[in-house]
Short mmCIF file of C-alpha atoms in Angstrom, two decimals:
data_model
loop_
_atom_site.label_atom_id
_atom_site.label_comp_id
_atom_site.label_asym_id
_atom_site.label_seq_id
_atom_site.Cartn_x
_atom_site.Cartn_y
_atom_site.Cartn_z
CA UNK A 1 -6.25 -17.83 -37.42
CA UNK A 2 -9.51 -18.03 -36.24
CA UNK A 3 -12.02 -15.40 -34.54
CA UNK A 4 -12.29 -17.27 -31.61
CA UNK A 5 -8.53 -17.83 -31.60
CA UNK A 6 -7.72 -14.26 -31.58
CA UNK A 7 -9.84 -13.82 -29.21
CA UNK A 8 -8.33 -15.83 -26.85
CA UNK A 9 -5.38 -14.43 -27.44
CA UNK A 10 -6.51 -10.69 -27.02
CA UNK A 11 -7.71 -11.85 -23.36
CA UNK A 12 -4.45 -13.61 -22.54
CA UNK A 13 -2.22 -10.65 -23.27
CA UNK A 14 -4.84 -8.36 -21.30
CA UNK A 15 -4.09 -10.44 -18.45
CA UNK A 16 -0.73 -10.70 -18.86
CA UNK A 17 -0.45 -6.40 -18.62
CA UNK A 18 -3.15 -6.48 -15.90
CA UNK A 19 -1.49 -4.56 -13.12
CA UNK A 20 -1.54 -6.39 -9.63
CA UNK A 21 -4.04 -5.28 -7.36
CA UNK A 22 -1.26 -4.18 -5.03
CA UNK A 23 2.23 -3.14 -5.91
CA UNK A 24 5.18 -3.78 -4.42
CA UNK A 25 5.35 -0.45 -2.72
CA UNK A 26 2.01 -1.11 -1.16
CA UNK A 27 2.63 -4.37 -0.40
CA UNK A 28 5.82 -3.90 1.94
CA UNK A 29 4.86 -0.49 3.22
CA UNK A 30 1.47 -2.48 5.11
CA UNK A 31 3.76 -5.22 6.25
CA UNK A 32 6.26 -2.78 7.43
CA UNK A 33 3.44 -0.59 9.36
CA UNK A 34 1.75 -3.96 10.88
CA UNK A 35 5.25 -4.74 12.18
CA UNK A 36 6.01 -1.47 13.97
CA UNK A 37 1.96 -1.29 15.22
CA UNK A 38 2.72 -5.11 16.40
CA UNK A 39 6.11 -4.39 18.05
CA UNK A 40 5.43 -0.68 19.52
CA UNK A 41 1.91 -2.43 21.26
CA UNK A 42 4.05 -5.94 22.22
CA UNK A 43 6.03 -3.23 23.78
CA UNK A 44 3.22 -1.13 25.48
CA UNK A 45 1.60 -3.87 26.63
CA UNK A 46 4.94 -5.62 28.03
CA UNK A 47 4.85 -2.55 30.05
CA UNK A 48 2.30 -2.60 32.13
CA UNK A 49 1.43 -6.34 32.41
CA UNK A 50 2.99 -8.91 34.98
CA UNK A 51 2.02 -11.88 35.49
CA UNK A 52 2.34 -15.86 34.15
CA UNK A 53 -0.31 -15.05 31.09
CA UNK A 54 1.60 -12.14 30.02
CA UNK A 55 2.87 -13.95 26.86
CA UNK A 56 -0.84 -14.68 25.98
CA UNK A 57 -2.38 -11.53 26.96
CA UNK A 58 0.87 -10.21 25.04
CA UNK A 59 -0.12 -12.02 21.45
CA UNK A 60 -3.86 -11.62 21.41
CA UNK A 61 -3.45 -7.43 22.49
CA UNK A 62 -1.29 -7.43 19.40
CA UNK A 63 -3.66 -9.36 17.05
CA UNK A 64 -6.09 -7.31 18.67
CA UNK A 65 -4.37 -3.89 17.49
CA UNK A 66 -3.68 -4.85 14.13
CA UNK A 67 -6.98 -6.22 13.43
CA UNK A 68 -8.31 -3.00 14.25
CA UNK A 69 -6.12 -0.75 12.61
CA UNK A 70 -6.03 -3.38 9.55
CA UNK A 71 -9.27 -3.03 9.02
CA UNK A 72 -9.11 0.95 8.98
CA UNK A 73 -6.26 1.02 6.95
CA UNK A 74 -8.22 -0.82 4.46
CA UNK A 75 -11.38 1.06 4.70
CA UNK A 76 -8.75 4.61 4.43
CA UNK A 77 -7.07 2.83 1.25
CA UNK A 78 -10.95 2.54 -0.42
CA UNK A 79 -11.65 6.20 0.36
CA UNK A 80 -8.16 7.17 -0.64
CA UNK A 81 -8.57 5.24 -3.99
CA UNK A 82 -12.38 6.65 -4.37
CA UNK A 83 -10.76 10.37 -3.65
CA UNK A 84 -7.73 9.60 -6.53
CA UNK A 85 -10.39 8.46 -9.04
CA UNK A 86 -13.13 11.10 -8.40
CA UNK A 87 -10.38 13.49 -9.00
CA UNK A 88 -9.17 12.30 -12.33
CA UNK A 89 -12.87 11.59 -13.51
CA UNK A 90 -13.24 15.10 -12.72
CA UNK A 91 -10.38 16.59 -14.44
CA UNK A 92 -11.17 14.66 -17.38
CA UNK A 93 -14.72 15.76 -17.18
CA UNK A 94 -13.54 19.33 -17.29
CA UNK A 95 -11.39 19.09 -20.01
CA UNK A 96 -14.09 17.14 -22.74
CA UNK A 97 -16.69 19.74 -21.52
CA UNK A 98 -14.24 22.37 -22.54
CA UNK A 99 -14.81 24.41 -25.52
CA UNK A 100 -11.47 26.74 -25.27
CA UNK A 101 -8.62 24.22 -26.19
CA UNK A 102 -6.17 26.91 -24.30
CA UNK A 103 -8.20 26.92 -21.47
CA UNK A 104 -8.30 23.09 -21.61
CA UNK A 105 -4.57 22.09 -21.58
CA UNK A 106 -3.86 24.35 -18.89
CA UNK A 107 -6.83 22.48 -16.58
CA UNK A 108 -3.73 19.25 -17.41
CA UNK A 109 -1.04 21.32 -16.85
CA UNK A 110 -2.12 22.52 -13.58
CA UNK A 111 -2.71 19.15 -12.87
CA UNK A 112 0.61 17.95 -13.23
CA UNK A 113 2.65 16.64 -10.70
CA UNK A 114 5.49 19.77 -10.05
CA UNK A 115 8.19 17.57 -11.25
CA UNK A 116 6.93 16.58 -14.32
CA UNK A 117 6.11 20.03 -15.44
CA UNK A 118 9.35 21.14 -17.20
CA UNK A 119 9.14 17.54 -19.06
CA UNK A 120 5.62 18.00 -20.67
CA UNK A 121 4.94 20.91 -23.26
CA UNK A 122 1.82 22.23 -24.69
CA UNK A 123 1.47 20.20 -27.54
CA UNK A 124 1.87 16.84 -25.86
CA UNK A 125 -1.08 18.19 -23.31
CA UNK A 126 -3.02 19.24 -26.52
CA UNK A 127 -2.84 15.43 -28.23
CA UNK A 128 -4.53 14.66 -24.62
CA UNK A 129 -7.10 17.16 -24.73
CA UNK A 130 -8.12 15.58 -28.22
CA UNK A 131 -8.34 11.96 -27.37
CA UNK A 132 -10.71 13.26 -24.17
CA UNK A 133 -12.45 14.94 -26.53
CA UNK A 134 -13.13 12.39 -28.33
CA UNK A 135 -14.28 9.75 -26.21
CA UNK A 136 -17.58 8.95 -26.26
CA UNK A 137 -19.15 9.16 -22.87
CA UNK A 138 -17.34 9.02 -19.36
CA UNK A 139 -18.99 7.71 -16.21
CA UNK A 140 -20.71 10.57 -14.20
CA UNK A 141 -19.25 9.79 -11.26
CA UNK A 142 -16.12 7.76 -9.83
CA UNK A 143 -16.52 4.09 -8.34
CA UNK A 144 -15.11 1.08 -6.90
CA UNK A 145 -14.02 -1.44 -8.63
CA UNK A 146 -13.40 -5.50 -7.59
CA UNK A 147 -9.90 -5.00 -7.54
CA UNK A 148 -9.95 -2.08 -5.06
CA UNK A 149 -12.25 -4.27 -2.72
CA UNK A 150 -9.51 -7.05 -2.92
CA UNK A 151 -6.64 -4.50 -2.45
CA UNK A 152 -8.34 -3.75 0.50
CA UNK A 153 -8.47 -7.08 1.76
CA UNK A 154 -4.93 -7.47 0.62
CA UNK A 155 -3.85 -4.40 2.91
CA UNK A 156 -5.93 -5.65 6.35
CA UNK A 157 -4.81 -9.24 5.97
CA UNK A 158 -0.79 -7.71 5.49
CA UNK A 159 -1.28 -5.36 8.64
CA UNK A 160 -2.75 -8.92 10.79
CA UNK A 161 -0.03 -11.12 10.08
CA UNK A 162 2.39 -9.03 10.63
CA UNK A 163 1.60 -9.35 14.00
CA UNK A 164 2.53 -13.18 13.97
CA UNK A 165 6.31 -13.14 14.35
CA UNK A 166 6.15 -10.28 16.55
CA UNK A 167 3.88 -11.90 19.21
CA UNK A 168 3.82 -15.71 18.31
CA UNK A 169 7.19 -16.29 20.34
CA UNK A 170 5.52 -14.96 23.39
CA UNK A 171 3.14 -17.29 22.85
CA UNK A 172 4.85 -20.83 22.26
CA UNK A 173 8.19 -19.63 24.07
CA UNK A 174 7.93 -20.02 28.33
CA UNK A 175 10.62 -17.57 28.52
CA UNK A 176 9.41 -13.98 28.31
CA UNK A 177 13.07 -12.80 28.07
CA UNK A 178 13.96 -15.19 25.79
CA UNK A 179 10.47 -14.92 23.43
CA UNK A 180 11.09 -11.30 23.70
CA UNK A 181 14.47 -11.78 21.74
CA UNK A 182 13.25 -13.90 18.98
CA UNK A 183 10.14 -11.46 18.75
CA UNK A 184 12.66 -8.77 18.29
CA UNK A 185 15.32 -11.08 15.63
CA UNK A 186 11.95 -12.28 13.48
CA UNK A 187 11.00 -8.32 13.35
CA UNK A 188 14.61 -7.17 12.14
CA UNK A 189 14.70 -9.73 9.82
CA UNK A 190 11.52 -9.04 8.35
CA UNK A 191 12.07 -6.04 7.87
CA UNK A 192 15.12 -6.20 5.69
CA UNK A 193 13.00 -8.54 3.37
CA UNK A 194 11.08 -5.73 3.00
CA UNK A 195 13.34 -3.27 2.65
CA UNK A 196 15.30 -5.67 0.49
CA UNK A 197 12.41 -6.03 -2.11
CA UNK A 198 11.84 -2.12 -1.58
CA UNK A 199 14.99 -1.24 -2.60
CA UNK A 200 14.91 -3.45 -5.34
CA UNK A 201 12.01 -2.49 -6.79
CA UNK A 202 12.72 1.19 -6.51
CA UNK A 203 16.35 1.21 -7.78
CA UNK A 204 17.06 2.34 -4.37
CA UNK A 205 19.81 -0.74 -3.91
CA UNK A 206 18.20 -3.96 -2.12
CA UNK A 207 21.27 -4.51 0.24
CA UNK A 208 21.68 -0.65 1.23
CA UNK A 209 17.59 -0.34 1.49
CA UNK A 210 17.27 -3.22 3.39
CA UNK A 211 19.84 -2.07 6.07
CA UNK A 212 18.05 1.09 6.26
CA UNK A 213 14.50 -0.72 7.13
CA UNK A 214 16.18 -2.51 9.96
CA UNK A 215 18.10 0.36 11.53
CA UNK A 216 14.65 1.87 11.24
CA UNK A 217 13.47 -1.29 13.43
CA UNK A 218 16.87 -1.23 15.61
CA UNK A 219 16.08 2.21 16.37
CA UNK A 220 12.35 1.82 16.94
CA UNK A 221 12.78 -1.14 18.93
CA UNK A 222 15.53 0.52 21.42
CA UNK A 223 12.98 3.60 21.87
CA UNK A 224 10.39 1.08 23.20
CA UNK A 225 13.26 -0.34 25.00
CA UNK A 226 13.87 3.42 26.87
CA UNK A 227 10.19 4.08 27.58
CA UNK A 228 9.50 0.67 29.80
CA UNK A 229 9.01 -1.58 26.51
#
């Protein structure tokens, strides 16, 4: 087989273990939090607003909400990922720079999550400390990357239309009674999609975690209900 072949095959498999920008978990816990902004502000807004443009003024506050908090849960997930990475460059900084092995593998032990503790001994940190040690060079500081400017975009375009079912029936729907109900049916059932494909992912059960999300949203929704919503 040819260089050029092998190649081409070296890049395919890359991409094939290339990680999505967002997971699943991320993925469903924005839509989930741009459906409870969207349906706690339809509420709010529902409120204290009369009149025959309530259904529009309705829709574009709730746009209006999740574009905003869209855009700084995006700009949090950047400075959260920034925060992760710094952290690991760090620790990994720490440990190359080393010169007392001992000293070394308990920097990665104390950096273990508490769980995982009991499940990792010495010599397992040790074969870490070595292949640190032996890398070359590490960057001097932590950075973002293309994918964590597109996971960010991911995340504020999640949050926005999430909004849609919530407040589109106010807008196309006459009826604010009756666009408040299918506002309120779309949410519910959106959100045992979500907790559907949670609860598969997770192991969690997809039938049992999908329930959960929309007694989550039953109980949310009749709490807006009791305070005027």
């Amino acid at each position: 087989m040819s260089n050029a072949s092998n190649a081409s095959h070296a890049r395919q498999d890359e991409s094939e273990k290339r990680e999505p920008v967002l997971n699943t978990v991320d993925r469903v816990t924005e839509l989930c939090f741009g459906l409870f902004m969207a349906l706690t502000f339809v509420g709010a807004v529902k409120a204290v607003s009369t009149g025959e443009d309530l259904g529009r003024k309705m829709f574009f506050s709730a746009l209006g909400c999740n574009l905003a908090w869209g855009l700084a849960d995006a700009v949090m997930f950047l400075v959260r990922t920034l925060a992760d990475r710094g952290q690991r460059l760090t620790l990994a900084l720490t440990v190359k720079r080393e010169r007392d092995p001992a000293a070394a593998v308990r920097s990665l032990r104390d950096a273990l999550p508490r769980a995982l503790e009991p499940l990792v001994d010495d010599a397992e940190l040790e074969l870490i400390r070595v292949r640190l040690a032996a890398v070359p060079t590490l960057p001097p500081r932590a950075h973002l990357v293309r994918n964590d400017l597109l996971g960010a975009l991911g995340i504020f375009l999640l949050v926005v239309v999430s909004t849609f079912p919530v407040a589109l029936p106010f807008l196309v729907v006459r009826d604010h009674v009756t666009a408040l109900v299918i506002s309120r049916v779309l949410t519910l059932a959106m959100l045992f999609g979500a907790g559907y494909a949670l609860g598969r992912y997770t192991g969690a059960g997809a039938l049992r975690a999908g329930l959960a999300m929309t007694v989550l949203g039953v109980v949310l929704t009749a709490a807006i209900i009791a305070l005027g919503g």
